[in-house]
Coordinates of C-alpha atoms in Angstrom, one line a residue:
M1008 CA -0.2 0.3 -0.1
S1009 CA 1.2 3.6 -0.9
T1010 CA 2.0 5.9 2.0
A1011 CA 0.9 9.6 1.1
H1012 CA 3.9 12.2 1.9
P1013 CA 2.2 15.7 2.3
R1014 CA 5.0 18.7 1.2
A1015 CA 4.3 20.0 4.8
A1016 CA 5.2 17.0 6.5
L1017 CA 8.4 16.9 4.8
L1018 CA 9.3 20.3 5.3
E1019 CA 8.5 20.0 9.1
R1020 CA 10.7 17.4 9.2
L1021 CA 13.0 19.3 7.7
R1022 CA 13.2 21.9 10.3
A1023 CA 13.5 19.9 13.0
P1024 CA 16.5 20.5 15.0
R1025 CA 18.5 17.2 14.6
E1026 CA 21.9 16.2 12.8
W1027 CA 21.6 14.0 10.1
D1028 CA 24.3 11.4 9.5
L1029 CA 24.3 11.9 6.0
A1030 CA 22.9 15.0 3.7
V1031 CA 23.2 14.2 -0.1
I1032 CA 23.2 17.0 -2.4
G1033 CA 20.9 15.9 -5.8
G1034 CA 18.5 13.4 -6.6
G1035 CA 19.5 11.9 -9.8
C1036 CA 20.0 8.3 -10.0
V1037 CA 23.6 8.3 -8.6
G1038 CA 22.4 10.5 -5.4
M1039 CA 19.3 8.8 -5.0
G1040 CA 21.4 5.6 -4.8
V1041 CA 23.2 6.8 -2.1
A1042 CA 20.4 8.3 0.1
L1043 CA 18.9 4.4 -0.6
D1044 CA 21.5 2.5 0.3
A1045 CA 22.4 4.4 3.9
A1046 CA 18.9 4.5 4.7
V1047 CA 18.3 0.9 4.4
R1048 CA 21.9 0.9 6.3
G1049 CA 19.9 2.5 9.3
F1050 CA 21.8 6.0 8.5
S1051 CA 19.4 9.0 9.4
V1052 CA 19.4 10.5 5.6
L1053 CA 18.1 13.8 4.3
L1054 CA 18.6 14.5 0.3
V1055 CA 17.4 17.7 -1.5
E1056 CA 17.2 18.4 -5.1
S1057 CA 17.0 21.9 -6.4
H1058 CA 14.4 21.0 -9.4
D1059 CA 12.3 17.3 -9.7
F1060 CA 14.1 14.0 -9.4
S1061 CA 15.8 13.0 -12.4
E1062 CA 15.0 16.0 -14.3
G1063 CA 18.4 16.4 -15.5
T1064 CA 20.6 13.3 -16.8
S1065 CA 19.0 10.8 -15.4
S1066 CA 15.9 11.4 -17.2
R1067 CA 17.6 11.8 -20.5
A1068 CA 19.3 8.3 -21.0
T1069 CA 19.0 6.2 -24.4
K1070 CA 16.6 3.6 -21.5
L1071 CA 18.9 0.5 -21.8
A1072 CA 20.2 -1.1 -18.7
H1073 CA 23.3 -2.5 -20.2
G1074 CA 26.8 -4.0 -19.8
G1075 CA 27.9 -1.4 -22.7
V1076 CA 29.1 -3.3 -25.7
R1077 CA 30.8 -0.3 -26.9
Y1078 CA 33.1 -0.4 -23.9
L1079 CA 33.7 -3.9 -24.8
A1080 CA 35.2 -3.2 -27.9
Q1081 CA 37.4 -0.2 -26.0
G1082 CA 38.7 -2.8 -23.9
D1083 CA 36.8 -1.7 -20.7
I1084 CA 36.2 -5.5 -19.3
G1085 CA 36.0 -4.2 -15.8
L1086 CA 33.4 -1.9 -16.5
V1087 CA 31.4 -3.9 -19.0
R1088 CA 31.3 -6.8 -16.0
E1089 CA 30.3 -4.2 -13.3
A1090 CA 27.5 -3.2 -15.7
L1091 CA 26.4 -6.6 -16.2
H1092 CA 26.1 -7.4 -12.8
E1093 CA 24.3 -4.4 -11.9
R1094 CA 21.9 -4.7 -14.6
T1095 CA 20.6 -7.7 -12.9
A1096 CA 19.8 -5.8 -9.8
I1097 CA 17.9 -3.2 -11.9
L1098 CA 15.9 -6.0 -13.5
A1099 CA 15.4 -7.9 -10.3
N1100 CA 14.5 -5.0 -7.9
A1101 CA 11.9 -3.2 -10.2
P1102 CA 10.4 -5.9 -13.0
H1103 CA 7.5 -3.1 -13.8
V1104 CA 9.7 -0.6 -15.1
A1105 CA 13.1 -2.9 -16.4
Q1106 CA 13.1 -5.7 -18.5
R1107 CA 15.0 -7.4 -21.2
L1108 CA 15.2 -6.2 -24.5
P1109 CA 16.6 -8.0 -27.3
F1110 CA 18.9 -6.2 -29.9
V1111 CA 19.7 -7.1 -33.3
M1112 CA 22.8 -5.6 -35.4
P1113 CA 22.2 -6.1 -38.8
G1114 CA 25.2 -6.4 -41.3
Y1115 CA 25.6 -4.9 -44.4
H1116 CA 29.4 -6.5 -44.9
W1117 CA 29.8 -10.1 -45.4
W1118 CA 32.5 -10.0 -42.5
E1119 CA 30.1 -8.1 -40.2
R1120 CA 27.9 -10.8 -38.6
G1121 CA 31.0 -13.2 -37.6
F1122 CA 33.2 -10.1 -36.5
Y1123 CA 30.5 -8.9 -34.6
G1124 CA 29.1 -12.2 -33.1
I1125 CA 32.5 -13.3 -31.9
G1126 CA 32.4 -9.9 -29.9
L1127 CA 28.8 -10.6 -28.4
K1128 CA 29.5 -14.0 -27.6
M1129 CA 32.4 -12.5 -25.0
Y1130 CA 29.8 -10.6 -24.2
D1131 CA 27.7 -13.6 -22.9
T1132 CA 30.6 -15.0 -21.4
L1133 CA 31.3 -11.9 -19.2
A1134 CA 27.5 -12.1 -17.9
G1135 CA 27.7 -15.7 -17.3
R1136 CA 24.8 -17.0 -15.2
Q1137 CA 23.5 -13.6 -15.1
G1138 CA 23.2 -13.5 -19.3
L1139 CA 19.6 -12.8 -20.6
G1140 CA 19.9 -14.5 -23.6
A1141 CA 22.2 -16.5 -25.7
T1142 CA 23.8 -14.4 -28.6
E1143 CA 22.6 -15.8 -32.0
W1144 CA 23.5 -15.3 -35.6
L1145 CA 20.9 -14.4 -37.8
S1146 CA 20.4 -15.2 -41.8
S1147 CA 19.2 -12.3 -43.9
A1148 CA 15.4 -13.6 -44.2
R1149 CA 15.4 -14.0 -39.9
T1150 CA 17.2 -10.5 -39.8
R1151 CA 14.0 -8.9 -41.9
E1152 CA 11.7 -11.0 -39.8
L1153 CA 13.3 -9.9 -36.4
L1154 CA 13.5 -6.1 -37.5
P1155 CA 10.5 -5.5 -39.6
G1156 CA 11.7 -1.9 -40.2
V1157 CA 15.2 -2.5 -41.7
N1158 CA 16.8 -1.8 -44.6
P1159 CA 17.1 -5.0 -46.8
N1160 CA 19.4 -3.8 -49.4
G1161 CA 22.3 -5.1 -49.2
L1162 CA 21.6 -7.0 -46.0
W1163 CA 23.9 -9.9 -45.3
G1164 CA 22.3 -11.3 -41.8
G1165 CA 22.7 -10.1 -38.5
V1166 CA 23.1 -11.0 -34.9
R1167 CA 20.8 -11.3 -32.0
Y1168 CA 22.0 -10.6 -28.2
W1169 CA 20.1 -9.4 -25.4
D1170 CA 20.2 -6.7 -23.0
G1171 CA 17.9 -4.6 -20.4
Q1172 CA 15.4 -2.1 -20.7
F1173 CA 14.0 0.5 -18.4
D1174 CA 12.2 3.9 -17.3
D1175 CA 14.6 6.0 -16.0
A1176 CA 12.8 8.8 -14.6
R1177 CA 10.2 6.4 -13.0
L1178 CA 12.7 4.2 -11.4
V1179 CA 14.4 7.6 -9.6
V1180 CA 10.8 8.1 -8.4
L1181 CA 10.5 4.2 -7.1
M1182 CA 13.9 5.0 -5.5
A1183 CA 12.8 8.3 -3.4
R1184 CA 9.6 6.4 -2.8
T1185 CA 11.6 3.6 -1.1
A1186 CA 13.8 6.2 0.6
L1187 CA 11.2 7.5 2.3
E1188 CA 9.6 4.5 3.3
R1189 CA 12.9 3.2 5.1
G1190 CA 13.0 6.5 6.9
A1191 CA 15.1 8.9 4.9
L1192 CA 13.8 12.2 4.0
V1193 CA 13.9 13.0 0.6
L1194 CA 12.8 16.7 -1.2
N1195 CA 12.4 18.1 -4.4
H1196 CA 12.2 21.5 -5.5
C1197 CA 14.3 22.3 -2.1
A1198 CA 17.9 24.0 -3.3
A1199 CA 21.2 23.4 -1.5
T1200 CA 22.5 27.2 -1.4
G1201 CA 25.5 26.7 0.6
L1202 CA 27.4 24.8 3.1
V1203 CA 28.2 24.6 6.8
R1204 CA 31.7 25.2 7.3
E1205 CA 33.5 24.9 10.7
R1206 CA 37.0 25.2 11.3
G1207 CA 37.5 23.8 7.4
Q1208 CA 35.5 20.8 7.8
V1209 CA 32.0 20.8 5.9
R1210 CA 29.4 20.2 8.4
G1211 CA 25.9 20.6 6.7
L1212 CA 23.6 22.7 4.3
H1213 CA 21.9 26.0 3.8
V1214 CA 19.0 25.1 1.8
R1215 CA 16.2 27.0 0.4
D1216 CA 12.4 25.4 -0.3
E1217 CA 12.0 26.8 -4.0
E1218 CA 7.8 26.6 -3.5
T1219 CA 7.7 28.7 -0.1
G1220 CA 10.8 30.3 -0.1
L1221 CA 11.5 28.9 3.3
T1222 CA 15.5 28.5 4.2
T1223 CA 16.6 26.6 7.0
T1224 CA 20.2 25.4 7.9
V1225 CA 20.6 21.3 8.3
R1226 CA 23.5 19.7 10.2
A1227 CA 25.2 16.3 9.1
H1228 CA 28.1 14.1 9.8
C1229 CA 29.0 13.7 6.2
V1230 CA 27.9 15.3 3.3
I1231 CA 27.6 13.9 -0.3
N1232 CA 27.6 15.9 -3.7
A1233 CA 26.3 14.2 -6.4
A1234 CA 24.8 16.9 -8.5
G1235 CA 25.7 15.2 -11.6
V1236 CA 27.3 17.6 -14.5
W1237 CA 27.0 20.8 -11.4
V1238 CA 29.0 18.9 -9.1
D1239 CA 31.9 21.4 -9.9
A1240 CA 29.6 24.0 -8.5
V1241 CA 28.8 22.7 -5.1
R1242 CA 32.6 22.0 -4.5
D1243 CA 33.1 25.7 -5.2
M1244 CA 31.0 26.4 -2.4
D1245 CA 33.6 24.3 -0.5
R1246 CA 36.2 27.6 0.0
E1247 CA 36.6 30.2 1.9
P1248 CA 35.9 33.9 1.0
G1249 CA 38.7 35.0 -1.1
Q1250 CA 40.0 31.5 -2.2
P1251 CA 40.2 30.9 -5.9
G1252 CA 37.7 28.6 -7.6
R1253 CA 38.6 24.9 -7.9
T1254 CA 40.0 23.3 -11.1
P1255 CA 36.9 21.6 -12.9
M1256 CA 36.6 17.6 -12.6
L1257 CA 34.0 17.4 -15.7
A1258 CA 34.1 17.6 -19.2
P1259 CA 30.7 17.4 -20.1
S1260 CA 29.3 15.9 -23.3
Q1261 CA 25.7 15.8 -24.6
G1262 CA 23.6 13.1 -26.1
V1263 CA 20.8 13.7 -28.5
H1264 CA 17.8 11.4 -28.9
L1265 CA 15.2 11.9 -31.2
V1266 CA 11.8 9.9 -31.1
V1267 CA 9.5 8.9 -34.2
D1268 CA 6.3 6.7 -34.4
R1269 CA 6.5 3.0 -33.5
A1270 CA 5.9 2.4 -37.6
F1271 CA 9.4 3.0 -38.2
M1272 CA 10.5 0.1 -36.5
P1273 CA 7.0 -1.8 -35.8
G1274 CA 9.0 -4.9 -34.2
D1275 CA 9.9 -5.6 -30.6
H1276 CA 13.7 -5.8 -31.4
A1277 CA 15.7 -2.9 -30.9
L1278 CA 18.1 -2.3 -33.5
L1279 CA 22.1 -1.5 -32.9
V1280 CA 24.6 -0.2 -35.7
P1281 CA 28.2 -0.6 -33.4
K1282 CA 29.9 1.6 -35.8
T1283 CA 28.2 4.2 -38.2
A1284 CA 30.1 6.3 -41.4
D1285 CA 32.1 8.5 -38.4
G1286 CA 32.8 5.8 -35.8
R1287 CA 29.7 6.4 -33.8
V1288 CA 27.0 4.1 -32.4
L1289 CA 23.3 4.2 -33.4
F1290 CA 20.2 2.9 -31.7
A1291 CA 16.8 2.6 -32.7
V1292 CA 14.9 1.4 -29.7
P1293 CA 11.1 0.4 -29.1
W1294 CA 10.0 2.0 -25.9
L1295 CA 6.9 3.1 -24.5
G1296 CA 4.9 2.7 -27.8
K1297 CA 7.6 5.0 -30.0
T1298 CA 10.9 4.7 -31.2
I1299 CA 14.0 6.2 -29.7
L1300 CA 16.7 7.3 -32.4
G1301 CA 20.2 8.3 -30.9
T1302 CA 22.9 8.9 -30.0
T1303 CA 25.8 11.1 -30.0
D1304 CA 28.5 12.3 -27.7
T1305 CA 29.1 16.0 -28.3
P1306 CA 31.4 18.3 -26.0
R1307 CA 28.9 20.7 -24.2
H1308 CA 30.7 23.6 -22.2
D1309 CA 28.0 25.0 -20.9
L1310 CA 25.6 23.7 -18.3
A1311 CA 22.2 24.5 -19.2
R1312 CA 19.3 22.8 -17.0
E1313 CA 17.6 22.2 -20.7
P1314 CA 20.1 22.0 -23.4
T1315 CA 19.3 22.0 -26.8
A1316 CA 20.3 20.0 -29.9
F1317 CA 23.0 21.4 -32.1
G1318 CA 21.8 21.0 -35.6
D1319 CA 24.8 18.8 -36.7
D1320 CA 23.9 16.3 -34.2
V1321 CA 20.1 16.1 -35.6
G1322 CA 20.9 15.8 -39.4
F1323 CA 24.0 12.9 -38.2
I1324 CA 20.8 11.0 -36.4
L1325 CA 18.5 11.5 -39.4
A1326 CA 20.9 10.4 -42.1
E1327 CA 22.3 7.2 -40.4
A1328 CA 18.7 6.4 -39.3
G1329 CA 18.1 6.5 -43.3
R1330 CA 20.8 4.7 -43.9
Y1331 CA 19.3 1.5 -41.6
L1332 CA 15.8 2.1 -42.0
A1333 CA 13.6 0.8 -44.4
R1334 CA 12.0 3.9 -44.4
A1335 CA 14.2 7.3 -43.9
P1336 CA 12.5 9.7 -40.7
Q1337 CA 12.5 13.1 -41.7
R1338 CA 12.4 16.2 -40.0
S1339 CA 8.6 16.3 -40.2
D1340 CA 8.5 12.6 -38.4
V1341 CA 10.1 13.6 -35.1
R1342 CA 7.5 13.5 -32.1
S1343 CA 9.9 14.8 -29.5
I1344 CA 13.6 15.5 -29.6
W1345 CA 15.4 15.8 -26.2
V1346 CA 19.0 16.0 -25.1
G1347 CA 21.5 14.9 -21.7
L1348 CA 24.6 15.9 -20.5
R1349 CA 26.6 13.3 -19.6
P1350 CA 29.3 14.3 -16.4
L1351 CA 32.1 12.6 -17.8
V1352 CA 35.5 12.8 -15.5
K1353 CA 38.1 15.2 -17.6
A1354 CA 41.5 13.0 -17.5
A1355 CA 44.2 15.3 -16.0
S1356 CA 46.1 15.4 -19.3
D1357 CA 43.1 15.5 -21.9
D1358 CA 42.6 18.5 -24.1
T1359 CA 41.5 17.2 -27.3
G1360 CA 37.7 17.5 -26.8
N1361 CA 37.0 14.3 -27.6
T1362 CA 34.4 12.8 -25.1
K1363 CA 34.3 9.7 -26.7
A1364 CA 37.5 9.0 -25.3
I1365 CA 36.9 9.9 -22.0
S1366 CA 36.2 6.9 -19.8
R1367 CA 32.9 6.3 -18.5
E1368 CA 33.7 4.8 -14.9
H1369 CA 33.1 6.8 -12.1
T1370 CA 35.0 8.8 -9.4
V1371 CA 35.1 9.8 -5.8
L1372 CA 36.7 12.5 -4.1
V1373 CA 36.9 13.1 -0.7
D1374 CA 38.3 16.5 0.1
K1375 CA 40.5 17.8 3.0
S1376 CA 37.1 19.6 4.0
G1377 CA 35.4 16.0 4.3
L1378 CA 32.9 17.0 1.2
V1379 CA 32.7 13.9 -0.7
T1380 CA 32.2 14.0 -4.5
V1381 CA 30.5 11.4 -6.7
T1382 CA 30.6 12.1 -10.6
G1383 CA 31.1 10.0 -14.1
G1384 CA 29.8 6.7 -14.1
K1385 CA 26.6 4.9 -16.0
W1386 CA 23.3 5.0 -15.1
T1387 CA 23.5 1.0 -14.7
T1388 CA 26.2 1.2 -12.2
Y1389 CA 24.2 3.5 -10.1
R1390 CA 24.1 1.2 -7.1
S1391 CA 27.5 0.2 -7.2
M1392 CA 28.9 3.4 -7.2
A1393 CA 26.5 4.2 -4.2
E1394 CA 28.3 1.3 -2.1
D1395 CA 31.8 2.9 -3.2
V1396 CA 30.6 6.2 -2.1
L1397 CA 29.3 4.9 1.6
A1398 CA 32.6 2.8 1.7
R1399 CA 34.9 6.1 0.7
A1400 CA 32.8 7.8 3.5
M1401 CA 33.3 5.2 6.2
D1402 CA 37.0 4.8 5.2
R1403 CA 37.4 8.5 6.3
G1404 CA 35.4 7.9 9.3
L1405 CA 32.7 10.7 8.1
L1406 CA 30.3 7.6 9.2
P1407 CA 30.5 4.3 10.9
R1408 CA 31.1 0.7 9.3
R1409 CA 28.4 -1.0 8.4
P1410 CA 28.0 -3.7 6.1
G1411 CA 26.9 -3.1 2.7
G1412 CA 25.4 -5.2 -0.1
V1413 CA 22.0 -4.2 1.2
T1414 CA 20.0 -2.8 -2.0
A1415 CA 21.5 -5.9 -4.3
R1416 CA 18.0 -7.2 -3.8
L1417 CA 15.9 -4.6 -2.4
P1418 CA 12.3 -4.5 -4.7
L1419 CA 11.4 -1.0 -5.1
M1420 CA 8.0 0.2 -4.4
G1421 CA 5.5 -1.8 -6.5
A1422 CA 7.8 -4.6 -7.8
A1423 CA 5.7 -7.1 -9.9
P1424 CA 6.3 -8.6 -13.2
G1425 CA 5.7 -6.0 -15.6
R1426 CA 5.3 -5.8 -19.9
P1427 CA 7.7 -5.0 -22.1
M1428 CA 8.9 -1.5 -21.7
S1429 CA 8.2 -1.4 -25.8
D1430 CA 4.2 -1.4 -24.8
P1431 CA 2.6 2.1 -24.6
P1432 CA 2.6 3.7 -20.9
G1433 CA -0.3 2.4 -18.5
E1434 CA -1.0 1.1 -15.2
H1435 CA 1.1 -1.8 -15.7
L1436 CA 3.9 0.7 -15.1
Y1437 CA 2.6 0.9 -11.5
G1438 CA 3.0 -2.9 -10.7
S1439 CA 1.5 -4.0 -7.5
E1440 CA 0.3 -0.4 -7.1
A1441 CA -2.5 -0.5 -10.1
A1442 CA -5.0 -1.7 -7.8
L1443 CA -4.5 1.3 -5.6
L1444 CA -4.5 3.4 -8.9
R1445 CA -8.0 2.1 -9.8
T1446 CA -9.5 3.5 -6.6
L1447 CA -8.7 7.0 -7.1
P1448 CA -10.7 9.3 -8.8
G1449 CA -10.5 9.9 -12.8
A1450 CA -9.5 5.8 -13.0
D1451 CA -11.4 5.9 -16.3
R1452 CA -11.2 9.3 -17.8
W1453 CA -8.2 9.3 -20.1
L1454 CA -6.6 12.5 -20.7
W1455 CA -4.4 10.9 -23.7
R1456 CA -4.5 7.4 -25.0
D1457 CA -1.7 6.2 -27.3
P1458 CA -2.9 6.9 -31.2
E1459 CA -1.2 3.7 -32.5
T1460 CA -2.8 1.4 -30.0
G1461 CA -5.6 3.2 -28.5
Q1462 CA -3.9 1.5 -25.3
G1463 CA -2.8 2.7 -22.3
G1464 CA -2.1 6.4 -22.1
L1465 CA -2.9 9.1 -18.9
S1466 CA -5.5 8.8 -16.8
E1467 CA -7.0 11.7 -14.2
A1468 CA -6.0 9.3 -11.6
M1469 CA -2.4 8.8 -12.4
V1470 CA -1.9 12.5 -12.0
R1471 CA -4.0 12.5 -8.8
F1472 CA -1.5 9.6 -7.6
A1473 CA 1.7 11.2 -8.8
A1474 CA 0.6 13.9 -6.3
R1475 CA -0.3 12.1 -3.5
C1476 CA 2.3 9.0 -3.6
E1477 CA 4.8 10.1 -6.3
L1478 CA 5.9 13.8 -4.8
A1479 CA 4.9 15.6 -8.3
R1480 CA 4.4 19.5 -7.7
T1481 CA 4.4 20.8 -11.2
V1482 CA 3.1 19.8 -14.7
G1483 CA 6.1 18.8 -15.7
D1484 CA 7.0 16.7 -13.0
V1485 CA 4.0 14.7 -14.2
L1486 CA 4.3 14.8 -18.1
A1487 CA 7.9 14.9 -18.1
R1488 CA 9.1 12.1 -15.7
R1489 CA 5.9 10.5 -13.6
C1490 CA 4.3 9.9 -17.3
R1491 CA 7.0 10.4 -19.9
L1492 CA 4.4 11.9 -22.5
L1493 CA 6.7 15.0 -23.1
F1494 CA 9.7 12.6 -24.2
L1495 CA 7.1 10.6 -26.5
D1496 CA 5.3 13.4 -27.9
A1497 CA 6.0 16.8 -27.0
A1498 CA 3.1 18.8 -28.8
E1499 CA 0.6 16.5 -27.2
A1500 CA 2.0 16.8 -23.4
G1501 CA 2.0 20.8 -24.3
R1502 CA -1.8 20.5 -25.1
L1503 CA -2.4 18.8 -21.7
A1504 CA -1.0 21.0 -19.5
D1505 CA -4.0 22.9 -18.7
A1506 CA -5.9 19.4 -18.0
V1507 CA -3.2 17.9 -16.0
A1508 CA -2.6 21.6 -13.9
A1509 CA -6.3 21.6 -12.8
I1510 CA -6.0 18.3 -11.4
L1511 CA -2.7 19.2 -10.1
A1512 CA -4.4 22.3 -8.3
D1513 CA -7.3 20.2 -7.0
E1514 CA -5.1 18.0 -5.2
L1515 CA -2.4 20.5 -4.2
G1516 CA -4.9 22.9 -2.7
R1517 CA -3.0 25.9 -4.8
P1518 CA -2.6 27.2 -8.2
V1519 CA -0.4 25.3 -10.6
E1520 CA 1.5 27.4 -13.4
T1521 CA 1.6 25.9 -17.0
D1522 CA 3.5 28.6 -19.1
S1523 CA 7.2 27.5 -18.3
F1524 CA 6.1 23.8 -19.0
K1525 CA 4.4 24.9 -22.5
A1526 CA 7.4 27.0 -23.4
L1527 CA 9.1 23.7 -22.5
A1528 CA 6.8 21.1 -25.0
A1529 CA 7.7 23.9 -27.8
Q1530 CA 11.3 23.2 -27.1
Y1531 CA 11.3 19.6 -27.3
A1532 CA 9.1 19.7 -30.7
R1533 CA 11.3 21.8 -32.4
L1534 CA 14.0 20.9 -34.3
P1535 CA 17.3 23.1 -34.9

């Protein structure tokens, strides 16, 4: 049974005088992973997020829980092995929002099928008993059968292998709710505005609730900086007045994704091209009733909260998709375009600007002040990153030692077997909580249905559930991250803003603004 967490009660807990064991800055997958792990171990935990949970990078992945086939090609065996292990944990702990997904690599040269097949057999070997299915060599006819949208001209055959797929933003929300149930205090739309420093040591946070303007100071034995691409800004808070700024840790890159109708790739298999004309990777992934095309890896020096795509990146994705799909997608076919910033750790001697060459492994840094910063890594390895953060904090004496491994088999809220993530969104994403959802007002009033299937969609009850149980506060919280409509069809999301705002206003007891979300939806619908 879900528990409601009224914001007033959460803010009351925030204001109560106490010293927390752990305070986390950042509500993406890594910060939330740290908060959940620490709470399960029995630590008192506070997490603050200046916007919504997973609003940044953690909601803009390619939606794959995977070991990283391309990292295997780069020889990063350790990262692949770790990610394959963590893939198993994601699929086991949240089966309603994460399932296995078959991929096909089509081959258009005589050597590709054998060459990539051998590499994928090594991928199977690394996965061992945690494998999701055996790699198979495919004939040309079988490849066309499994990828009905593939370009048949010159096709020699293909290779099928298995990986995982998930709903990234919903998974973070499930982690937040599970952490709350385990005693943590997690607050979205609540910013860390400064660090409490005493005799050169970090001992807490200054925070501001973005809704009410309430400011307060909280004390903590250990402060974790998990702010994603903004970790350098938090590290800059950790210095005496007049001291120079710190050398940046990150060399961010951006990944662009385009979403088109499922008709471009109507089967239930994803397409992977491991090496495009310029050496990048191309995915065509079925997800929530649509097809995701991507991605890119382009250096980005500014840190916009809502970055926009470069025209060259859009052109690359459309051109490469046109080479491998029977029906080449046009600009007018794009339903949504979204951009995520990757927090890649800068190599000390790297001045090439080539973010594809930077390691995807994570970094944990403990400053002299005791501030613990974690960044880098992959979405799939968030849980092991969290364990590493807590281990480093315990090594430095910032936290008492307590056994780890507590989240490897920890079902998240609503965990129950689910339908494939390629299906349109609907009640199946709520797992065992679907029965509770059906008891809320408006369970049969659909604000939106999937236009291709007439199935799934967004109901009034889902908006109410988002407000009551999933900590949603804004239209964007609902339409971008609780329901993923902004990422599936941005124009339709913009049209629903007023209806969602009216339901949210009824639930929250205050007016809910829509102009900023409508502007955002227009951005997601517009190609450069």
